[in-house]
Coordinates of C-alpha atoms in Angstrom, one line a residue:
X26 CA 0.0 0.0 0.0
X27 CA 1.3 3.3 -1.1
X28 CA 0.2 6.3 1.3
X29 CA 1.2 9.7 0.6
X30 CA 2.1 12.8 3.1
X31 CA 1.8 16.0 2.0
X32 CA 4.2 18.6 3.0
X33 CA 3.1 22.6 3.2
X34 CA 5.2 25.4 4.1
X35 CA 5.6 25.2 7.8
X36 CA 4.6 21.0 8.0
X37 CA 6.6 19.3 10.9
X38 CA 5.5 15.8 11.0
X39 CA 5.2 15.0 7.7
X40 CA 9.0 13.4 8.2
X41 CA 7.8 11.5 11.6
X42 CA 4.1 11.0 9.5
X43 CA 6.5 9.2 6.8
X44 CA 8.5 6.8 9.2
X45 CA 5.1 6.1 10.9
X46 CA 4.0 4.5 7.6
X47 CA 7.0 2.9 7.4
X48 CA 6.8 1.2 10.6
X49 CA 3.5 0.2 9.6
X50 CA 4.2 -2.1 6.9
X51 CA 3.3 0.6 3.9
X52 CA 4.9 2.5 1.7
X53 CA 5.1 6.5 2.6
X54 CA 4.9 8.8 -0.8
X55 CA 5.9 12.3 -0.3
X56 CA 3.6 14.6 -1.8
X57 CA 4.3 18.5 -2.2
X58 CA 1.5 21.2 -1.7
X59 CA 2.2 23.3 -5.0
X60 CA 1.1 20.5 -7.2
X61 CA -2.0 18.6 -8.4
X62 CA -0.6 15.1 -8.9
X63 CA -1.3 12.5 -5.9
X64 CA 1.2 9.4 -7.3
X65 CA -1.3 7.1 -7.8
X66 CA -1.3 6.6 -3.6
X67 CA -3.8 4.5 -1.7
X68 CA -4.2 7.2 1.0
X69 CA -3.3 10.6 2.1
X70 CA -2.1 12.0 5.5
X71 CA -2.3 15.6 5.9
X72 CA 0.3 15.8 8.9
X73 CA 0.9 18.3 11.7
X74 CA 2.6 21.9 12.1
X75 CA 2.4 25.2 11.5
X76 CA 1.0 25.6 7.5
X77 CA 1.5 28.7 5.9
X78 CA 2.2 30.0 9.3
X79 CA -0.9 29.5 10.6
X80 CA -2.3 33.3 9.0
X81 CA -5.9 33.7 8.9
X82 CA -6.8 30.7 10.5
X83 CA -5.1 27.3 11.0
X84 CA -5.4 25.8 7.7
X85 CA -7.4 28.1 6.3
X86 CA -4.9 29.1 3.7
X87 CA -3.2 25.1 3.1
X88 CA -7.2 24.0 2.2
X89 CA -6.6 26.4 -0.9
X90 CA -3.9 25.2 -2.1
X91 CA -3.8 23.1 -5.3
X92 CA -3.2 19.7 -3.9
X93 CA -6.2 19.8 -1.5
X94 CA -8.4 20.0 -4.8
X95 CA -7.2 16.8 -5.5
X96 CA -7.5 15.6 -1.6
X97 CA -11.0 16.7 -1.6
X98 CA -11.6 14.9 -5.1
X99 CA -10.4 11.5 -3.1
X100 CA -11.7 12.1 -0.3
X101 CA -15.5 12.5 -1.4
X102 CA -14.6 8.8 -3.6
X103 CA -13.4 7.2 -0.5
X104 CA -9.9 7.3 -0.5
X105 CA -8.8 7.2 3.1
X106 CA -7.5 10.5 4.5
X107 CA -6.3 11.2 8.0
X108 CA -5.6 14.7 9.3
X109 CA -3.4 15.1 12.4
X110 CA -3.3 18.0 14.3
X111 CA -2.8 20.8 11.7
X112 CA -4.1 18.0 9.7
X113 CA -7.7 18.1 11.3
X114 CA -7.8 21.7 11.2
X115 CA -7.4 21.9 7.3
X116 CA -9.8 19.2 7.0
X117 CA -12.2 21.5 8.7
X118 CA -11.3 24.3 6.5
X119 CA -11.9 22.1 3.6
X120 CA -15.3 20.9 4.4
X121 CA -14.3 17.2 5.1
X122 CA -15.0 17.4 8.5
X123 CA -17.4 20.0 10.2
X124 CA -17.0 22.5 12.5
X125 CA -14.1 24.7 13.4
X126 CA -10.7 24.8 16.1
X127 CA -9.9 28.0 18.3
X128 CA -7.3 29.3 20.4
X129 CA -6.9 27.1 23.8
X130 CA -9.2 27.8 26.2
X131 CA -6.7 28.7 28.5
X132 CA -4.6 30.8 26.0
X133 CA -1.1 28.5 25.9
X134 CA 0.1 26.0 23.8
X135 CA -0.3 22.7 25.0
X136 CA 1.9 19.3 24.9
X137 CA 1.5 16.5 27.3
X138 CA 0.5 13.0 26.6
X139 CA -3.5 12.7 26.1
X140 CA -5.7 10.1 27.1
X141 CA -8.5 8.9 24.5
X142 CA -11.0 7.2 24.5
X143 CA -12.0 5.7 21.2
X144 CA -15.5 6.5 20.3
X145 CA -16.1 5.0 16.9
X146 CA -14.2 2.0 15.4
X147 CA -16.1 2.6 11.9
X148 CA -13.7 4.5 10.1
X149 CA -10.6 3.3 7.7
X150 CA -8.1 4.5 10.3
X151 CA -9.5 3.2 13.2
X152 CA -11.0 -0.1 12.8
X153 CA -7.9 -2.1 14.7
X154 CA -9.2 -0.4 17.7
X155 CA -12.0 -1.7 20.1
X156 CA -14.9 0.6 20.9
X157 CA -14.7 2.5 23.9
X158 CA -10.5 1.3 24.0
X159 CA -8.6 4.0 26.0
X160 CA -5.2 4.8 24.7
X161 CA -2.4 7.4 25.1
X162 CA -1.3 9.7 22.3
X163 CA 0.8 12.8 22.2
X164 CA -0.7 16.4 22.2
X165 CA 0.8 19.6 20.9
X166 CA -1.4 22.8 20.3
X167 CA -2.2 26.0 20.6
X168 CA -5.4 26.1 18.7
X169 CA -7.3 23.1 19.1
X170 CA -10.7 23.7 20.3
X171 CA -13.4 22.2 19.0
X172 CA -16.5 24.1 18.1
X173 CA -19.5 23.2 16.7
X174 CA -23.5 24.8 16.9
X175 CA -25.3 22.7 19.3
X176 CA -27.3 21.1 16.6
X177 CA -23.7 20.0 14.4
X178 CA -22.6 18.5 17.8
X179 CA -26.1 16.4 18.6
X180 CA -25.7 15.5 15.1
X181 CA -21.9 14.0 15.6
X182 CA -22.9 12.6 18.5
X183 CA -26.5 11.0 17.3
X184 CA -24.8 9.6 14.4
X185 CA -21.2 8.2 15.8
X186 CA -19.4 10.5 14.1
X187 CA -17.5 11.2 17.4
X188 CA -13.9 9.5 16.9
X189 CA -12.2 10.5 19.7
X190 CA -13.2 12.0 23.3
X191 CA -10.1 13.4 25.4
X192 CA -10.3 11.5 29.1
X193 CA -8.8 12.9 32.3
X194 CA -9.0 16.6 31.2
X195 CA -9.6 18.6 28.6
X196 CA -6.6 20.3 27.3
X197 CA -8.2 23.1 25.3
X198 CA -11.6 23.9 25.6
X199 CA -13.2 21.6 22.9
X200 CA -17.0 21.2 23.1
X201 CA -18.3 17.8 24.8
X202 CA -14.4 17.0 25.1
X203 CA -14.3 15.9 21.2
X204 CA -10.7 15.2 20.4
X205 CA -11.4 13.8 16.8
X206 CA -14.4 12.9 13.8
X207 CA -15.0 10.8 11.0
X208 CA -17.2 11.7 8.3
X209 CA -20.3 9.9 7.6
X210 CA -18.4 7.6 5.0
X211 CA -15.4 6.8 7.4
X212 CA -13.1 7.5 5.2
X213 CA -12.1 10.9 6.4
X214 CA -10.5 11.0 10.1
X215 CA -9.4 14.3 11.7
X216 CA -8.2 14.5 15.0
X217 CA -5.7 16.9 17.5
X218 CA -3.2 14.3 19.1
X219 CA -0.2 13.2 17.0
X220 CA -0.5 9.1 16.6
X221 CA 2.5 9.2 14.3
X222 CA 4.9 9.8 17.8
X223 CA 3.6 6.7 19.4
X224 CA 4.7 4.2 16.9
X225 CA 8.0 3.1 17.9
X226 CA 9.4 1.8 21.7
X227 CA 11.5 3.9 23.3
X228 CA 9.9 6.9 21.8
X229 CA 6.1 6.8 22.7
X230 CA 4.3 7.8 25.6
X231 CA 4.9 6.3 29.1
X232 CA 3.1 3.0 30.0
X233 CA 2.8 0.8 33.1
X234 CA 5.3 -1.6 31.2
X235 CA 7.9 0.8 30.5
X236 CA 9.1 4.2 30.1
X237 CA 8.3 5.2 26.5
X238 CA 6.8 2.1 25.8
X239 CA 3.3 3.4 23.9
X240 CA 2.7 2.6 21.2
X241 CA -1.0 2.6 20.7
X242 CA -0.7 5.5 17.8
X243 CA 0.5 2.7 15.0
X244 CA -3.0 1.1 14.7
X245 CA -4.2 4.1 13.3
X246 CA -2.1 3.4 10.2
X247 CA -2.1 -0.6 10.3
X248 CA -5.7 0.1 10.2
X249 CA -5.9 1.5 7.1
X250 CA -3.6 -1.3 5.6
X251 CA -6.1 -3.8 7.1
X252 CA -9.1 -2.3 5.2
X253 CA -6.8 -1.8 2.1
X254 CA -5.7 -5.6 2.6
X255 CA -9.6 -6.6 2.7
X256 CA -11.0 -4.5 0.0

């Protein structure tokens, strides 16, 4: 399986996004923002940072540019597309995902590791989980507030488009604690913490077995070979 990462102007995980694949059992395709031409790939990741500096909104100005015409083109097929962090926010921006991310409630950027609990298993990138599974993945932002009118959110929640729910605390603000979504399709999965930096031991977050042990962010992406694998 062939899944491509694209890179924008200020992208920082594309690189860790890339090994993450890798580790995975796929094959990771760089893909550059300035261009129209996917390479023929499986699935996309839109990874984490800082795109286009983060002017306007996050991700307002990267959901404009000319790749995301294509994204948005496989997206709405079925391709499977993941948005991490930054990621999720241009998703949003796109209109692959609904609602919109603010400034932290409590004004600071943000990075600790983040318990989940997953909400919906229905999705290409997270059917290797079990329902209601808690897990541990890194967080790192300053805008990452979920908002949503009260009638989106009863819909998300009426219809298990809830991915994600953040557990202990919520680390910025986000309405009914929603830490990620999937569209109605499941293709399309957007969500704040970074699973690509807990795919590896000795570089994860820390576990009852071990210091640095987690590792619970790789079954996002052998998910999505899974479903490829069955299809």
């Amino acid at each position: 399986m062939r899944i491509g990462v694209v890179t924008f102007p200020g992208s920082l995980d594309d690189r860790d996004a890339q090994r993450a694949i890798r580790l995975a059992g796929a094959e990771p395709v760089a893909l550059w923002h300035g261009t129209h031409d996917l390479q023929g790939v499986d699935a996309i990741v839109l990874p984490g940072g800082f795109s286009y500096g983060d002017y306007l909104r996050c991700g307002a100005i990267a959901a404009r540019s000319p790749i995301m015409a294509e994204v948005i083109d496989a997206a709405n097929s079925g391709m499977p597309v993941l948005g991490i962090c930054n990621g999720f926010q241009i998703l949003v921006e796109a209109h692959l995902l609904p609602g919109g991310l603010i400034r932290n409630d409590h004004g600071d950027f943000i990075r600790r590791d983040q318990r989940l609990r997953v909400e919906s298993t229905d999705s290409a990138w997270t059917n290797g989980f079990a329902q209601g599974q808690e897990i541990t993945i890194p967080l790192k932002n300053g805008e990452g507030g979920f908002i949503a009118d009260e009638s989106t959110l009863d819909r998300l929640e009426g219809e298990g488009l809830v991915a994600f729910r953040y557990l202990d605390v919520n680390p910025n603000g986000s309405l009914r604690d929603i830490a990620g979504l999937r569209n109605e399709r499941g293709n399309v999965v957007g969500l704040m913490p970074h699973p690509e930096h807990a795919v590896e031991p000795g570089f994860g977050p820390n576990t009852p077995a071990a210091m640095r042990s987690g590792v619970d962010g790789l079954t996002f992406f052998t998910s999505v070979i899974k479903q490829s694998v069955l299809s």
